């Protein structure tokens, strides 16, 4: 339901349950229907009326030994009049935010641009960054950009270490990317680091791994994106310990 913040009155009740995939632009809410990630809806949140609906998922595709239904995997974000949608069959679709008209589509995105990408986790645009008409992502063992006007892909940096960094949570600024990471595609981050976007190099890494807990043999993990304020970098681990650094130094 939509409520007024001024008088708490109900403006309108939703006619359907809104799914987990959603992104907001001004007074427009883009979302998938509850338990149906094949149709994308655009609704005016001030009136509760639909701008448009578009079916993006149809048919099946082969992944490994399974046949899967094509559906929306992620609503990445908005740049100008472009809404970026990631499908589970590795297609990147760009829609006009006003009409739902398809502007462009990239098929086999990973095979085409990141043929050496490896991870035990699912490919995702989580923690990506849109800036000056380009989408940037520091993901796994690479840093790359995609021009949203021309769809030109550029691989900016590739990790050549034998033990690859698996960069997970990220916070972007104009000059740096502050991140948490693990090694060799592990899912539990225990490293804190800074990537220099100008020199395309890692400024520093800090191992924040804590002793295992006797009761469950698990270490506290860095399961949140780093926060930056002034000249300080803050990272909270799952055990409640706040790690504080000089922003451009590994001094904790």
mmCIF file of C-alpha atoms in Angstrom:
data_model
loop_
_atom_site.group_PDB
_atom_site.id
_atom_site.type_symbol
_atom_site.label_atom_id
_atom_site.label_comp_id
_atom_site.label_asym_id
_atom_site.label_seq_id
_atom_site.Cartn_x
_atom_site.Cartn_y
_atom_site.Cartn_z
ATOM 1 C CA UNK A 1 0.000 0.000 0.000
ATOM 2 C CA UNK A 2 1.071 3.619 -0.499
ATOM 3 C CA UNK A 3 0.711 6.101 2.355
ATOM 4 C CA UNK A 4 1.024 9.860 2.611
ATOM 5 C CA UNK A 5 3.938 10.922 4.840
ATOM 6 C CA UNK A 6 2.094 14.123 5.730
ATOM 7 C CA UNK A 7 -1.215 12.791 7.061
ATOM 8 C CA UNK A 8 -0.622 9.006 7.032
ATOM 9 C CA UNK A 9 -3.675 8.500 4.836
ATOM 10 C CA UNK A 10 -3.754 5.618 2.380
ATOM 11 C CA UNK A 11 -3.239 6.951 -1.142
ATOM 12 C CA UNK A 12 -3.930 3.675 -2.893
ATOM 13 C CA UNK A 13 -3.788 -0.080 -2.266
ATOM 14 C CA UNK A 14 -1.758 -2.243 -4.632
ATOM 15 C CA UNK A 15 -3.806 -4.527 -6.835
ATOM 16 C CA UNK A 16 -1.091 -7.179 -6.762
ATOM 17 C CA UNK A 17 1.803 -8.282 -4.618
ATOM 18 C CA UNK A 18 5.114 -6.697 -5.568
ATOM 19 C CA UNK A 19 8.013 -9.097 -6.007
ATOM 20 C CA UNK A 20 11.555 -8.871 -4.704
ATOM 21 C CA UNK A 21 12.948 -7.353 -7.922
ATOM 22 C CA UNK A 22 12.360 -3.611 -7.841
ATOM 23 C CA UNK A 23 14.046 -0.271 -8.471
ATOM 24 C CA UNK A 24 12.787 3.309 -8.072
ATOM 25 C CA UNK A 25 13.158 6.345 -10.336
ATOM 26 C CA UNK A 26 11.488 9.553 -9.148
ATOM 27 C CA UNK A 27 7.801 8.593 -8.847
ATOM 28 C CA UNK A 28 8.081 5.432 -10.935
ATOM 29 C CA UNK A 29 8.494 1.987 -9.388
ATOM 30 C CA UNK A 30 9.775 -0.782 -11.661
ATOM 31 C CA UNK A 31 9.114 -4.256 -10.285
ATOM 32 C CA UNK A 32 8.342 -7.884 -11.016
ATOM 33 C CA UNK A 33 5.106 -9.436 -9.856
ATOM 34 C CA UNK A 34 5.270 -11.584 -6.722
ATOM 35 C CA UNK A 35 6.357 -15.134 -7.663
ATOM 36 C CA UNK A 36 6.537 -14.129 -11.346
ATOM 37 C CA UNK A 37 9.921 -12.829 -12.504
ATOM 38 C CA UNK A 38 8.995 -12.926 -16.205
ATOM 39 C CA UNK A 39 6.992 -9.682 -16.406
ATOM 40 C CA UNK A 40 8.335 -6.209 -15.623
ATOM 41 C CA UNK A 41 5.888 -3.536 -14.452
ATOM 42 C CA UNK A 42 6.217 0.247 -14.220
ATOM 43 C CA UNK A 43 3.785 1.956 -11.857
ATOM 44 C CA UNK A 44 3.156 5.559 -10.845
ATOM 45 C CA UNK A 45 3.548 5.397 -7.054
ATOM 46 C CA UNK A 46 1.684 8.666 -6.522
ATOM 47 C CA UNK A 47 -1.459 7.372 -8.208
ATOM 48 C CA UNK A 48 -1.105 3.592 -8.210
ATOM 49 C CA UNK A 49 -1.656 3.463 -11.968
ATOM 50 C CA UNK A 50 0.394 1.459 -14.468
ATOM 51 C CA UNK A 51 2.627 3.163 -16.997
ATOM 52 C CA UNK A 52 3.449 -0.071 -18.806
ATOM 53 C CA UNK A 53 3.982 -3.815 -18.515
ATOM 54 C CA UNK A 54 6.441 -5.878 -20.521
ATOM 55 C CA UNK A 55 7.010 -9.620 -20.666
ATOM 56 C CA UNK A 56 10.764 -10.237 -20.770
ATOM 57 C CA UNK A 57 10.954 -13.907 -19.872
ATOM 58 C CA UNK A 58 9.670 -16.595 -22.204
ATOM 59 C CA UNK A 59 10.769 -20.091 -23.129
ATOM 60 C CA UNK A 60 13.563 -22.144 -21.602
ATOM 61 C CA UNK A 61 17.335 -22.323 -21.924
ATOM 62 C CA UNK A 62 19.914 -24.990 -21.184
ATOM 63 C CA UNK A 63 22.283 -24.482 -18.251
ATOM 64 C CA UNK A 64 24.517 -27.419 -17.449
ATOM 65 C CA UNK A 65 22.263 -30.467 -17.362
ATOM 66 C CA UNK A 66 19.058 -28.556 -16.641
ATOM 67 C CA UNK A 67 16.430 -26.719 -18.638
ATOM 68 C CA UNK A 68 15.497 -23.466 -16.887
ATOM 69 C CA UNK A 69 12.691 -20.983 -17.500
ATOM 70 C CA UNK A 70 13.899 -17.627 -18.797
ATOM 71 C CA UNK A 71 13.214 -14.920 -16.219
ATOM 72 C CA UNK A 72 14.460 -11.633 -14.811
ATOM 73 C CA UNK A 73 17.447 -12.111 -12.531
ATOM 74 C CA UNK A 74 18.224 -8.527 -11.494
ATOM 75 C CA UNK A 75 17.100 -4.937 -12.037
ATOM 76 C CA UNK A 76 20.518 -3.284 -12.232
ATOM 77 C CA UNK A 77 19.613 0.389 -12.222
ATOM 78 C CA UNK A 78 18.738 3.441 -14.286
ATOM 79 C CA UNK A 79 20.853 5.826 -16.326
ATOM 80 C CA UNK A 80 19.035 8.743 -17.958
ATOM 81 C CA UNK A 81 16.109 7.074 -19.773
ATOM 82 C CA UNK A 82 17.638 3.579 -19.710
ATOM 83 C CA UNK A 83 16.589 0.803 -17.351
ATOM 84 C CA UNK A 84 19.125 -2.055 -17.238
ATOM 85 C CA UNK A 85 17.779 -5.565 -16.704
ATOM 86 C CA UNK A 86 19.850 -8.749 -16.250
ATOM 87 C CA UNK A 87 18.234 -12.025 -17.301
ATOM 88 C CA UNK A 88 19.126 -15.471 -15.979
ATOM 89 C CA UNK A 89 20.093 -16.631 -19.487
ATOM 90 C CA UNK A 90 23.009 -14.132 -19.522
ATOM 91 C CA UNK A 91 21.246 -11.436 -21.529
ATOM 92 C CA UNK A 92 21.575 -7.767 -20.654
ATOM 93 C CA UNK A 93 18.512 -5.808 -21.771
ATOM 94 C CA UNK A 94 18.073 -2.046 -21.855
ATOM 95 C CA UNK A 95 14.528 -0.591 -21.800
ATOM 96 C CA UNK A 96 13.160 2.916 -22.196
ATOM 97 C CA UNK A 97 11.936 3.900 -18.722
ATOM 98 C CA UNK A 98 8.957 5.814 -20.129
ATOM 99 C CA UNK A 99 7.533 3.238 -22.528
ATOM 100 C CA UNK A 100 9.206 -0.114 -21.798
ATOM 101 C CA UNK A 101 10.480 -0.194 -25.389
ATOM 102 C CA UNK A 102 13.633 -2.278 -25.809
ATOM 103 C CA UNK A 103 16.565 -0.043 -26.721
ATOM 104 C CA UNK A 104 19.270 -2.677 -27.015
ATOM 105 C CA UNK A 105 20.158 -6.190 -25.915
ATOM 106 C CA UNK A 106 23.434 -8.056 -25.415
ATOM 107 C CA UNK A 107 23.146 -11.838 -25.632
ATOM 108 C CA UNK A 108 25.661 -14.258 -24.072
ATOM 109 C CA UNK A 109 27.180 -11.391 -22.089
ATOM 110 C CA UNK A 110 29.592 -13.536 -20.075
ATOM 111 C CA UNK A 111 30.728 -15.680 -23.018
ATOM 112 C CA UNK A 112 31.177 -12.597 -25.177
ATOM 113 C CA UNK A 113 32.989 -10.292 -22.764
ATOM 114 C CA UNK A 114 34.222 -12.386 -19.806
ATOM 115 C CA UNK A 115 35.076 -15.811 -21.243
ATOM 116 C CA UNK A 116 37.537 -16.554 -18.425
ATOM 117 C CA UNK A 117 35.168 -15.521 -15.642
ATOM 118 C CA UNK A 118 35.007 -18.153 -12.931
ATOM 119 C CA UNK A 119 33.247 -18.293 -9.614
ATOM 120 C CA UNK A 120 31.342 -20.758 -7.498
ATOM 121 C CA UNK A 121 28.716 -18.030 -7.049
ATOM 122 C CA UNK A 122 26.222 -16.770 -9.625
ATOM 123 C CA UNK A 123 27.290 -13.892 -11.875
ATOM 124 C CA UNK A 124 25.702 -10.673 -10.668
ATOM 125 C CA UNK A 125 25.709 -6.910 -11.154
ATOM 126 C CA UNK A 126 25.346 -6.353 -7.407
ATOM 127 C CA UNK A 127 27.579 -3.467 -6.234
ATOM 128 C CA UNK A 128 28.186 -2.294 -9.788
ATOM 129 C CA UNK A 129 28.545 1.457 -10.374
ATOM 130 C CA UNK A 130 27.085 3.705 -13.097
ATOM 131 C CA UNK A 131 29.076 6.866 -13.760
ATOM 132 C CA UNK A 132 29.291 9.240 -16.741
ATOM 133 C CA UNK A 133 27.359 6.906 -19.010
ATOM 134 C CA UNK A 134 29.369 3.819 -18.179
ATOM 135 C CA UNK A 135 28.697 0.818 -15.968
ATOM 136 C CA UNK A 136 31.745 -0.233 -13.914
ATOM 137 C CA UNK A 137 32.229 -3.512 -12.100
ATOM 138 C CA UNK A 138 35.096 -4.837 -10.002
ATOM 139 C CA UNK A 139 34.026 -8.454 -9.877
ATOM 140 C CA UNK A 140 35.867 -11.681 -9.205
ATOM 141 C CA UNK A 141 39.337 -11.175 -10.665
ATOM 142 C CA UNK A 142 38.655 -8.350 -13.137
ATOM 143 C CA UNK A 143 37.636 -4.688 -13.429
ATOM 144 C CA UNK A 144 35.715 -3.653 -16.526
ATOM 145 C CA UNK A 145 33.377 -1.051 -17.990
ATOM 146 C CA UNK A 146 30.446 -1.053 -20.402
ATOM 147 C CA UNK A 147 29.551 2.082 -22.351
ATOM 148 C CA UNK A 148 25.760 2.387 -22.110
ATOM 149 C CA UNK A 149 25.520 4.529 -25.244
ATOM 150 C CA UNK A 150 27.607 2.334 -27.571
ATOM 151 C CA UNK A 151 27.619 -1.005 -25.668
ATOM 152 C CA UNK A 152 31.404 -1.043 -25.988
ATOM 153 C CA UNK A 153 33.035 -3.313 -23.399
ATOM 154 C CA UNK A 154 36.494 -2.599 -21.984
ATOM 155 C CA UNK A 155 38.506 -4.871 -19.704
ATOM 156 C CA UNK A 156 40.424 -2.393 -17.545
ATOM 157 C CA UNK A 157 42.299 -4.701 -15.136
ATOM 158 C CA UNK A 158 42.873 -8.419 -14.693
ATOM 159 C CA UNK A 159 44.264 -10.083 -11.566
ATOM 160 C CA UNK A 160 47.314 -12.132 -12.570
ATOM 161 C CA UNK A 161 48.114 -13.522 -9.129
ATOM 162 C CA UNK A 162 48.166 -17.294 -8.681
ATOM 163 C CA UNK A 163 45.753 -16.885 -5.780
ATOM 164 C CA UNK A 164 43.029 -14.742 -7.283
ATOM 165 C CA UNK A 165 41.202 -12.160 -5.249
ATOM 166 C CA UNK A 166 37.452 -12.717 -5.085
ATOM 167 C CA UNK A 167 36.107 -9.217 -4.562
ATOM 168 C CA UNK A 168 32.612 -9.251 -3.086
ATOM 169 C CA UNK A 169 31.313 -6.088 -1.343
ATOM 170 C CA UNK A 170 32.267 -2.733 -2.848
ATOM 171 C CA UNK A 171 31.941 1.005 -2.282
ATOM 172 C CA UNK A 172 32.882 3.289 -5.177
ATOM 173 C CA UNK A 173 34.244 6.825 -5.060
ATOM 174 C CA UNK A 174 35.630 8.902 -7.898
ATOM 175 C CA UNK A 175 39.197 7.655 -7.409
ATOM 176 C CA UNK A 176 38.940 4.429 -5.384
ATOM 177 C CA UNK A 177 36.947 1.267 -4.799
ATOM 178 C CA UNK A 178 36.893 0.030 -1.193
ATOM 179 C CA UNK A 179 36.130 -3.660 -0.969
ATOM 180 C CA UNK A 180 35.997 -6.857 1.027
ATOM 181 C CA UNK A 181 37.298 -10.050 -0.542
ATOM 182 C CA UNK A 182 38.442 -13.633 -0.171
ATOM 183 C CA UNK A 183 40.809 -15.787 -2.231
ATOM 184 C CA UNK A 184 40.222 -18.219 -5.068
ATOM 185 C CA UNK A 185 36.469 -17.641 -5.467
ATOM 186 C CA UNK A 186 35.640 -18.185 -1.800
ATOM 187 C CA UNK A 187 32.305 -16.801 -0.617
ATOM 188 C CA UNK A 188 33.323 -15.706 2.903
ATOM 189 C CA UNK A 189 35.238 -12.388 2.730
ATOM 190 C CA UNK A 190 38.030 -11.798 5.226
ATOM 191 C CA UNK A 191 40.227 -9.296 3.356
ATOM 192 C CA UNK A 192 39.797 -5.517 3.281
ATOM 193 C CA UNK A 193 41.317 -3.638 0.383
ATOM 194 C CA UNK A 194 41.466 -0.513 -1.753
ATOM 195 C CA UNK A 195 41.579 -0.461 -5.568
ATOM 196 C CA UNK A 196 42.871 2.682 -7.273
ATOM 197 C CA UNK A 197 40.629 3.488 -10.262
ATOM 198 C CA UNK A 198 43.200 5.889 -11.738
ATOM 199 C CA UNK A 199 46.310 3.704 -11.602
ATOM 200 C CA UNK A 200 44.312 0.440 -11.979
ATOM 201 C CA UNK A 201 46.126 -1.191 -9.093
ATOM 202 C CA UNK A 202 45.440 -2.439 -5.581
ATOM 203 C CA UNK A 203 46.678 0.124 -3.061
ATOM 204 C CA UNK A 204 46.648 -2.190 -0.040
ATOM 205 C CA UNK A 205 45.163 -5.355 1.455
ATOM 206 C CA UNK A 206 44.522 -6.138 5.106
ATOM 207 C CA UNK A 207 43.796 -9.627 6.445
ATOM 208 C CA UNK A 208 41.007 -9.203 9.002
ATOM 209 C CA UNK A 209 40.529 -12.897 9.584
ATOM 210 C CA UNK A 210 39.738 -13.658 13.229
ATOM 211 C CA UNK A 211 40.282 -16.940 15.125
ATOM 212 C CA UNK A 212 37.640 -19.584 14.588
ATOM 213 C CA UNK A 213 34.847 -19.804 17.113
ATOM 214 C CA UNK A 214 35.141 -22.952 19.182
ATOM 215 C CA UNK A 215 31.386 -23.580 19.153
ATOM 216 C CA UNK A 216 30.961 -23.730 15.358
ATOM 217 C CA UNK A 217 34.438 -23.538 13.784
ATOM 218 C CA UNK A 218 33.462 -20.400 11.839
ATOM 219 C CA UNK A 219 35.321 -17.107 11.591
ATOM 220 C CA UNK A 220 33.591 -13.743 11.585
ATOM 221 C CA UNK A 221 33.174 -12.534 8.003
ATOM 222 C CA UNK A 222 33.125 -9.095 6.403
ATOM 223 C CA UNK A 223 29.593 -9.346 5.081
ATOM 224 C CA UNK A 224 28.885 -5.655 4.470
ATOM 225 C CA UNK A 225 30.210 -3.061 2.048
ATOM 226 C CA UNK A 226 32.874 -0.721 3.519
ATOM 227 C CA UNK A 227 31.728 2.759 4.527
ATOM 228 C CA UNK A 228 33.766 5.890 3.852
ATOM 229 C CA UNK A 229 33.552 9.163 5.766
ATOM 230 C CA UNK A 230 36.180 11.888 5.738
ATOM 231 C CA UNK A 231 39.606 10.272 6.015
ATOM 232 C CA UNK A 232 38.306 7.078 7.626
ATOM 233 C CA UNK A 233 37.264 3.691 6.249
ATOM 234 C CA UNK A 234 34.868 1.573 8.324
ATOM 235 C CA UNK A 235 34.164 -2.142 7.942
ATOM 236 C CA UNK A 236 31.809 -4.035 10.277
ATOM 237 C CA UNK A 237 32.258 -7.796 10.560
ATOM 238 C CA UNK A 238 29.567 -10.359 11.385
ATOM 239 C CA UNK A 239 30.772 -10.619 14.990
ATOM 240 C CA UNK A 240 30.051 -6.938 15.647
ATOM 241 C CA UNK A 241 33.649 -5.692 15.494
ATOM 242 C CA UNK A 242 34.106 -2.383 13.662
ATOM 243 C CA UNK A 243 37.435 -2.130 11.819
ATOM 244 C CA UNK A 244 38.550 1.482 11.308
ATOM 245 C CA UNK A 245 41.343 2.502 8.931
ATOM 246 C CA UNK A 246 42.999 5.609 7.628
ATOM 247 C CA UNK A 247 41.253 5.746 4.264
ATOM 248 C CA UNK A 248 44.326 5.486 2.048
ATOM 249 C CA UNK A 249 46.368 3.406 4.470
ATOM 250 C CA UNK A 250 46.158 -0.128 5.836
ATOM 251 C CA UNK A 251 46.810 1.196 9.349
ATOM 252 C CA UNK A 252 43.916 -0.028 11.515
#
